[in-house]
CSV table of C-alpha atoms in Angstrom, one decimal:
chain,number,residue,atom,x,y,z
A,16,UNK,CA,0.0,0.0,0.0
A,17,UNK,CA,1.3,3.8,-1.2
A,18,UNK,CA,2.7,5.4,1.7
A,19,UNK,CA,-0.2,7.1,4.0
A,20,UNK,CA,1.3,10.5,4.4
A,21,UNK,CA,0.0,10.2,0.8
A,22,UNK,CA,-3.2,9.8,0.7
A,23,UNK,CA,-5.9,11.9,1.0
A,24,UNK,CA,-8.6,11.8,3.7
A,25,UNK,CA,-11.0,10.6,1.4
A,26,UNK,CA,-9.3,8.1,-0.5
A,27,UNK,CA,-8.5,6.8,3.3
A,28,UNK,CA,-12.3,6.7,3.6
A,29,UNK,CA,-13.3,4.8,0.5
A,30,UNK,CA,-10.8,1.9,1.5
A,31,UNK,CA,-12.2,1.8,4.8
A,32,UNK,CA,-15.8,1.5,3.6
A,33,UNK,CA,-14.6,-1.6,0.5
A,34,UNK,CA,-12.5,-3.6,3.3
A,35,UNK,CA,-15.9,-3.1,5.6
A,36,UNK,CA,-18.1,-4.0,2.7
A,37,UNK,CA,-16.2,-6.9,2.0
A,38,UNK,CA,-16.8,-8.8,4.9
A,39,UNK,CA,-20.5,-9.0,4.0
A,40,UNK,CA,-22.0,-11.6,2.3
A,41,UNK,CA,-22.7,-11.2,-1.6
A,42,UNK,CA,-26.8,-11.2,-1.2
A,43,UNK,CA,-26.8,-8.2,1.2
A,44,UNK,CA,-24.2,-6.7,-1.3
A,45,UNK,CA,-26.7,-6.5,-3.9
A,46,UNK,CA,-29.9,-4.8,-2.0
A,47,UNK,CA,-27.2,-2.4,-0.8
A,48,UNK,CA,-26.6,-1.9,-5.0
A,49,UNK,CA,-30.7,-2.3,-5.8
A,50,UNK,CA,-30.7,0.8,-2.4
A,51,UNK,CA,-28.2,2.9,-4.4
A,52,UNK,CA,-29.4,2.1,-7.9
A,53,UNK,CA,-33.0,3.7,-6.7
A,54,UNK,CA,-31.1,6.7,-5.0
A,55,UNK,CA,-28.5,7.4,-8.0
A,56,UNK,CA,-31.2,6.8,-10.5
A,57,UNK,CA,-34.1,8.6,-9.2
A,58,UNK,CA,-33.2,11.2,-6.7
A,59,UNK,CA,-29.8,12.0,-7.2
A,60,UNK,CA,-30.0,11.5,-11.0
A,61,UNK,CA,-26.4,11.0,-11.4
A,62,UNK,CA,-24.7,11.1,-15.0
A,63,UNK,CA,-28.7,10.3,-16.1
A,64,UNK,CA,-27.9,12.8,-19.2
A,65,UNK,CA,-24.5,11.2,-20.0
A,66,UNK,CA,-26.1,7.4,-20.0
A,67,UNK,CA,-29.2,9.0,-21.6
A,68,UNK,CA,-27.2,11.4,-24.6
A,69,UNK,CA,-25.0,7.6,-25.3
A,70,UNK,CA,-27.8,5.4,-25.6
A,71,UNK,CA,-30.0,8.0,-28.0
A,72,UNK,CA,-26.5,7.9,-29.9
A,73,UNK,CA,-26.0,4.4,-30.2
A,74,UNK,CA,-29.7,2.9,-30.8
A,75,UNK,CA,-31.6,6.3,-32.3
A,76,UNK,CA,-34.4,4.4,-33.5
A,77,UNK,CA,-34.9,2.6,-30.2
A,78,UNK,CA,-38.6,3.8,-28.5
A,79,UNK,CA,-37.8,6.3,-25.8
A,80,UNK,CA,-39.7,4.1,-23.2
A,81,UNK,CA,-37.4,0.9,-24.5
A,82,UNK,CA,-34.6,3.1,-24.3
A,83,UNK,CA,-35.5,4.7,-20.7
A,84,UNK,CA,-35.7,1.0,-19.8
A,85,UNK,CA,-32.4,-0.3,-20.9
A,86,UNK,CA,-30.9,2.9,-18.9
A,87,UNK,CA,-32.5,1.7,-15.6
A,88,UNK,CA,-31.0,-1.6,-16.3
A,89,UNK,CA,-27.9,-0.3,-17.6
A,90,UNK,CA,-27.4,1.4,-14.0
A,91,UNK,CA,-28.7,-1.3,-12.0
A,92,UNK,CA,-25.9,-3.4,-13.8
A,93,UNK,CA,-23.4,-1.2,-13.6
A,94,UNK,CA,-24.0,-1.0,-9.6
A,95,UNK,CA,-23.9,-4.9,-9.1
A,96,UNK,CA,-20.3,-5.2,-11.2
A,97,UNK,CA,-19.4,-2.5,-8.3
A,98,UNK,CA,-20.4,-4.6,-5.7
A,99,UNK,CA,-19.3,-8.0,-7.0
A,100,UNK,CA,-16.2,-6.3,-7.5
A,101,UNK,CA,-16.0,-5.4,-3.9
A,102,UNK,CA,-17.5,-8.7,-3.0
A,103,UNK,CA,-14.6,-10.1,-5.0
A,104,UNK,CA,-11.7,-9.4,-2.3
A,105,UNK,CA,-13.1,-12.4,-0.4
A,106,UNK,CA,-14.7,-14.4,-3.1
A,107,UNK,CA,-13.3,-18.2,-3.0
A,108,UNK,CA,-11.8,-19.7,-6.0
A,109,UNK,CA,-14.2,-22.1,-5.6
A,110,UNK,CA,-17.3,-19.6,-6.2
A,111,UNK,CA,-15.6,-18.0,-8.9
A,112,UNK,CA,-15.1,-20.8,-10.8
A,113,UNK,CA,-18.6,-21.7,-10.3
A,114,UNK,CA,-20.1,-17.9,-11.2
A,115,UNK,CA,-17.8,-17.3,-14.3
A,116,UNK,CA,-17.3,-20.4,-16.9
A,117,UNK,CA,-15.1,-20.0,-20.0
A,118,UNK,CA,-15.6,-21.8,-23.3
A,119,UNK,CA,-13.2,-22.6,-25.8
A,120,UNK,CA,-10.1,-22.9,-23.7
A,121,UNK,CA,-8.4,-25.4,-26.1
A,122,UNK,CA,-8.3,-22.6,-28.4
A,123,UNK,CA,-5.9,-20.8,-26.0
A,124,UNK,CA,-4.0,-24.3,-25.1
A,125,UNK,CA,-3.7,-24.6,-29.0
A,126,UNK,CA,-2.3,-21.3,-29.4
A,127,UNK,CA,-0.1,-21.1,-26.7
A,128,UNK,CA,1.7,-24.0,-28.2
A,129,UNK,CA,1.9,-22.9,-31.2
A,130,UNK,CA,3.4,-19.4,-30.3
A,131,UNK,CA,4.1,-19.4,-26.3
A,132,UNK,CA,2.4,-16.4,-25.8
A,133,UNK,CA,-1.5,-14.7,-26.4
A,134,UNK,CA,-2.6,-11.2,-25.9
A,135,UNK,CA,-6.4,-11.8,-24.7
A,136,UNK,CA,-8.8,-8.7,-25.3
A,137,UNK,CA,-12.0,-7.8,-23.8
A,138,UNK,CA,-14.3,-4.5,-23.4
A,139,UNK,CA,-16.4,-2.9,-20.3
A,140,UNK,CA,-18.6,-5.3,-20.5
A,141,UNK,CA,-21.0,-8.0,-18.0
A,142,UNK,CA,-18.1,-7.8,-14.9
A,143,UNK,CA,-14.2,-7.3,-16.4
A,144,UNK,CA,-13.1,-7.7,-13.2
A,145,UNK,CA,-14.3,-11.1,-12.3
A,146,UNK,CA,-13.3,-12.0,-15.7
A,147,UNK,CA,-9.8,-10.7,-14.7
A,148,UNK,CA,-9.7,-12.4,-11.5
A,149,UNK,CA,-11.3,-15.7,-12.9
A,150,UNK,CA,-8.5,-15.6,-15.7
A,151,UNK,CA,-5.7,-16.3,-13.2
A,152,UNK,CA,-7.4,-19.5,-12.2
A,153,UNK,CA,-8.9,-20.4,-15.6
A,154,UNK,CA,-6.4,-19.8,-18.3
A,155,UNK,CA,-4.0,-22.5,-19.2
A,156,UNK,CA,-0.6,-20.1,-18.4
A,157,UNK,CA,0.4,-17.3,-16.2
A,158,UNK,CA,-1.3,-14.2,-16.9
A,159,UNK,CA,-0.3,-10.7,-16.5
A,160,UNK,CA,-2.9,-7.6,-17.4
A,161,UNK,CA,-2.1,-4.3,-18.1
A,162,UNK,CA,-4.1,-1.5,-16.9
A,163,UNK,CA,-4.0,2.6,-16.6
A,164,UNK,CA,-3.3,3.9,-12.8
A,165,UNK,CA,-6.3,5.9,-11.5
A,166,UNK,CA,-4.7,8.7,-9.9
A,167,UNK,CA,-6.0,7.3,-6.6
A,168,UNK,CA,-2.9,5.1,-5.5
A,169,UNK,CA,-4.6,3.8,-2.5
A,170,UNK,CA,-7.6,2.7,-4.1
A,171,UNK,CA,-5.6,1.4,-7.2
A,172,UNK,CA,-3.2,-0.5,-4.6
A,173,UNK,CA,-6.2,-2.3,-3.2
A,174,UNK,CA,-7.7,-3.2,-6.3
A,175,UNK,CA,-4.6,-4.7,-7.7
A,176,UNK,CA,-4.5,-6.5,-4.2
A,177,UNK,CA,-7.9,-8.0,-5.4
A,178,UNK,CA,-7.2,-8.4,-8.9
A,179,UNK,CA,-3.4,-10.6,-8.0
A,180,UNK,CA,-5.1,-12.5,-5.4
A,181,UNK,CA,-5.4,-16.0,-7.5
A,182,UNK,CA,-1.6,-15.4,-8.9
A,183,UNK,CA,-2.5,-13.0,-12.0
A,184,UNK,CA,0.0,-10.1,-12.2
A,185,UNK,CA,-0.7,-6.5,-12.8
A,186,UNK,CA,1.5,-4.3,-15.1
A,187,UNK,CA,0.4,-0.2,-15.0
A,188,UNK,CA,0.4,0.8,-18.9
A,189,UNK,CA,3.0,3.4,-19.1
A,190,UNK,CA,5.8,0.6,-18.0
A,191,UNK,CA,4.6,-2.2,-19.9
A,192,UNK,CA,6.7,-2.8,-22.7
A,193,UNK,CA,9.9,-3.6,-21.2
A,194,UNK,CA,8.5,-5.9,-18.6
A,195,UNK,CA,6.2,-7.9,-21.3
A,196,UNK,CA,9.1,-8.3,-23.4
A,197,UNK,CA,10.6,-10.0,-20.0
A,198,UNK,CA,6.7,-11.7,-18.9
A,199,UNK,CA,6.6,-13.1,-22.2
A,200,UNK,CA,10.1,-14.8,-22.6
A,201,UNK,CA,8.5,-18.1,-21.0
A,202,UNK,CA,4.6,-19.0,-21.8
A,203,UNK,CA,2.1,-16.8,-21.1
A,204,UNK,CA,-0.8,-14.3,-21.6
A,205,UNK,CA,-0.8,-10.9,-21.4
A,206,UNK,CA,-4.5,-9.4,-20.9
A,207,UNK,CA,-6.1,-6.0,-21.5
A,208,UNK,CA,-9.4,-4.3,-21.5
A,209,UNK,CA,-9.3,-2.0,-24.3
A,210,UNK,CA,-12.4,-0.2,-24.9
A,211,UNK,CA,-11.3,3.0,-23.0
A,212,UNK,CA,-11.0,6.1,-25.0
A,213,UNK,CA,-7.5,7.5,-25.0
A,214,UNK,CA,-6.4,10.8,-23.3
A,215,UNK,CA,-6.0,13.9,-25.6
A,216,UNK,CA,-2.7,13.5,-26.0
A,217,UNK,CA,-2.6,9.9,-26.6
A,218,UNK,CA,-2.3,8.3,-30.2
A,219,UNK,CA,-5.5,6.8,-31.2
A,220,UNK,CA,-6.9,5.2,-34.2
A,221,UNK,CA,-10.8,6.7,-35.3
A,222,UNK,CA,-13.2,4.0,-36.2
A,223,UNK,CA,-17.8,4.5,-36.6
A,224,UNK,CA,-18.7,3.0,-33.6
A,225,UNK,CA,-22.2,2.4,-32.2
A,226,UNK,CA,-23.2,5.1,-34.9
A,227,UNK,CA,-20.5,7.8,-34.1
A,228,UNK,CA,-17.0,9.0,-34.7
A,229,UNK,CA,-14.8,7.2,-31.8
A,230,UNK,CA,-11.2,7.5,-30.8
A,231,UNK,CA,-9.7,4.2,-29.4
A,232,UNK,CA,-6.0,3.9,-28.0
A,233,UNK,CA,-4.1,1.1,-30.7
A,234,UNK,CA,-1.8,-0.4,-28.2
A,235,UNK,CA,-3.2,-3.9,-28.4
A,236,UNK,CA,-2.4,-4.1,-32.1
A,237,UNK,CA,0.8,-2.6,-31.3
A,238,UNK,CA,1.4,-5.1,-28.9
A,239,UNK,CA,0.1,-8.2,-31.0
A,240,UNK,CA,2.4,-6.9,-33.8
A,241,UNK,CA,5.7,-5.8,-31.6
A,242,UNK,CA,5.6,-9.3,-29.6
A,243,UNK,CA,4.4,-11.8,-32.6
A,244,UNK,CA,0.8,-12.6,-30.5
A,245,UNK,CA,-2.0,-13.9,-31.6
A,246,UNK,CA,-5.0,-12.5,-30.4
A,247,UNK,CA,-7.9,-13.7,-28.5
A,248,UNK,CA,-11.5,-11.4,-27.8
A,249,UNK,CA,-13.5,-12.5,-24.7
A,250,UNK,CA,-17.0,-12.4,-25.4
A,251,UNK,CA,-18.6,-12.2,-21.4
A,252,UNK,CA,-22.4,-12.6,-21.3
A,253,UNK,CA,-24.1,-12.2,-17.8
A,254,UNK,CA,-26.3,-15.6,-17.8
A,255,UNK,CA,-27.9,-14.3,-14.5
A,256,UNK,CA,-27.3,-11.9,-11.9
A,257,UNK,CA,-23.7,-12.6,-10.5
A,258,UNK,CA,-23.2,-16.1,-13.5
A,259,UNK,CA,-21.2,-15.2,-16.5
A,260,UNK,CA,-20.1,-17.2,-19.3
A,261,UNK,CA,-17.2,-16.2,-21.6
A,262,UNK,CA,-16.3,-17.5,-24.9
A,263,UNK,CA,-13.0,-16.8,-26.2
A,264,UNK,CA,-12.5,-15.8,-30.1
A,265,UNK,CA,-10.1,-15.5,-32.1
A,266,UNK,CA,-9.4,-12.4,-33.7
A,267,UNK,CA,-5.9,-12.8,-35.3
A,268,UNK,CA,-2.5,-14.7,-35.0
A,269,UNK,CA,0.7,-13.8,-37.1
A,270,UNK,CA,2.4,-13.2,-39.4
A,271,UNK,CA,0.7,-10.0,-39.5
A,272,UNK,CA,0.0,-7.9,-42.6
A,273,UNK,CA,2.3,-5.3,-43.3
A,274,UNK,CA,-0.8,-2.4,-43.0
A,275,UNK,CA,-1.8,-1.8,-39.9
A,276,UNK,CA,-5.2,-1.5,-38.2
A,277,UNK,CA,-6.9,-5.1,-39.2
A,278,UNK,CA,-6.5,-6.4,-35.6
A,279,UNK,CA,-8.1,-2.7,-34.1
A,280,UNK,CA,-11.0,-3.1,-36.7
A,281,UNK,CA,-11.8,-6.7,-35.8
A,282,UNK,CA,-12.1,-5.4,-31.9
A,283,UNK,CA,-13.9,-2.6,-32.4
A,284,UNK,CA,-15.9,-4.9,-34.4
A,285,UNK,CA,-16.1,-7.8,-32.1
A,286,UNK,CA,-17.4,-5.0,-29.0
A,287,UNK,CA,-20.0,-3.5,-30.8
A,288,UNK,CA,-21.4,-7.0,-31.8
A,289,UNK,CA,-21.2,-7.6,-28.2
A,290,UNK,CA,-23.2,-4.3,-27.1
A,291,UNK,CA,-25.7,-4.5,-29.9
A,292,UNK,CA,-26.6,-7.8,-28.6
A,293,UNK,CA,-26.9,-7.5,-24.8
A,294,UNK,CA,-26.6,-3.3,-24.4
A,295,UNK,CA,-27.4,-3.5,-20.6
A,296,UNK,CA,-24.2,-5.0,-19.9
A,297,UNK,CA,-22.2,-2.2,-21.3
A,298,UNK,CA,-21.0,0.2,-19.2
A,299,UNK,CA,-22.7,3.2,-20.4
A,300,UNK,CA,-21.9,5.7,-17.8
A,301,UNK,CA,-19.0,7.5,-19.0
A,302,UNK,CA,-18.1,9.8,-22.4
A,303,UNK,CA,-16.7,7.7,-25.6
């Protein structure tokens, strides 16, 4: 944990509350979420005109009634992968095996065989973290994910604390390169969820996505190409509240054409499929 002369007050709080939160068991973790999903929703009406302005985008032919319903759900979603998440510091590996199932995993053994190492993909979407944490026990080699540092180290500390717990290891963005080149010299997968829109001063590639002009950040191509990967998408469907299935496709393997951008346009691709067939599970509540 970042030293606490660093940390603000209220960062100190919100780890506080997730360590209490923990300790409670996963059914009274969700009418906590169904408690704040009515607050945030109705009273509160928190980032209602961002989830609201992104759906009209995305589906503008959709009925405003259908489309006022698949917001309520959309939030009510987004509040149980919150709480999952939190529930998710003292899940067993036992449960999680149980609540997220993968299909296809020879595709990965057959893969990692053939090339020692797989970048594995996925997007905001059902719970990324349980997928995540249900990698480490799941996928046939050691996995290592990348991810961008919040700005909140004591938060971030303890969610990487949560995510590692099953043996996965996290890698913060900015240093990756030189420690996959060293992650990937024996077998293993290197894991990222990609769907994050890049910071202004970030390279990103512009693709029509859910019916607008979208910027994504190209790294994972540029790491598929830079390592020699292949590339996997995981496709995560929420069977149920807290059950989620994941099928694993493939979405490229090299030698790579000499253009770039196929492997960002079969992504892209691969999410909005994803969306346009279960839009609830997206998370919806910040700008793309």
């Amino acid at each position: 944990m970042p030293d606490n002369h660093h940390v603000k007050p209220g960062e100190r709080a919100i780890v506080l509350l997730i360590r209490i939160l923990a300790w409670l068991p996963l059914p009274l973790l969700y009418v906590i979420a169904d408690t704040l999903y009515l607050l945030l929703y109705y009273v509160l009406r928190t980032e209602r005109k961002l989830v609201d302005d992104n759906l009209q985008h995305a589906f503008p032919d959709m009925p405003l009634p259908e489309r006022k319903q698949l917001a309520t759900k959309t939030y009510r979603n987004a509040l149980h992968v919150l709480f999952e998440t939190i529930h998710a510091r003292r899940i067993s590996e036992k449960e999680l095996r149980r609540r997220v199932q993968f299909d296809n995993l020879k595709l990965v053994e057959q893969l990692l065989k053939q090339h020692g190492k797989v970048l594995v993909v996925a997007a905001h979407q059902g719970n990324w973290e349980w997928l995540n944490l249900a990698s480490s026990l799941c996928l046939p080699a050691p996995l290592a994910t990348l991810y961008k540092p919040l700005g909140h180290p004591a938060i971030e500390a303890l969610l990487n604390q949560n995510r590692s717990r099953f043996g996965g290891r996290m890698i913060a963005a900015q240093s990756a390169l030189s420690q996959l080149v060293r992650f990937t010299r024996e077998p293993g997968i290197i894991a990222v969820v990609a769907d994050q829109g890049p910071q202004p001063h970030e390279e990103k590639t512009w693709a029509t996505f859910l019916n607008q002009d979208t910027a994504f950040y190209p790294g994972i191509e540029k790491l598929a190409r830079v390592l020699e990967m292949p590339i996997l998408f995981t496709r995560v469907t929420r069977l149920r509240r807290g059950y989620y299935r994941v099928n694993v496709n493939l979405l490229g393997e090299p030698p790579w054409p000499a253009q770039e951008g196929s492997v960002m346009e079969a992504y892209i691709h691969a999410v909005e499929q994803q969306i346009l067939d279960h839009p609830a599970d997206w998370l919806w509540v910040y700008k793309r």
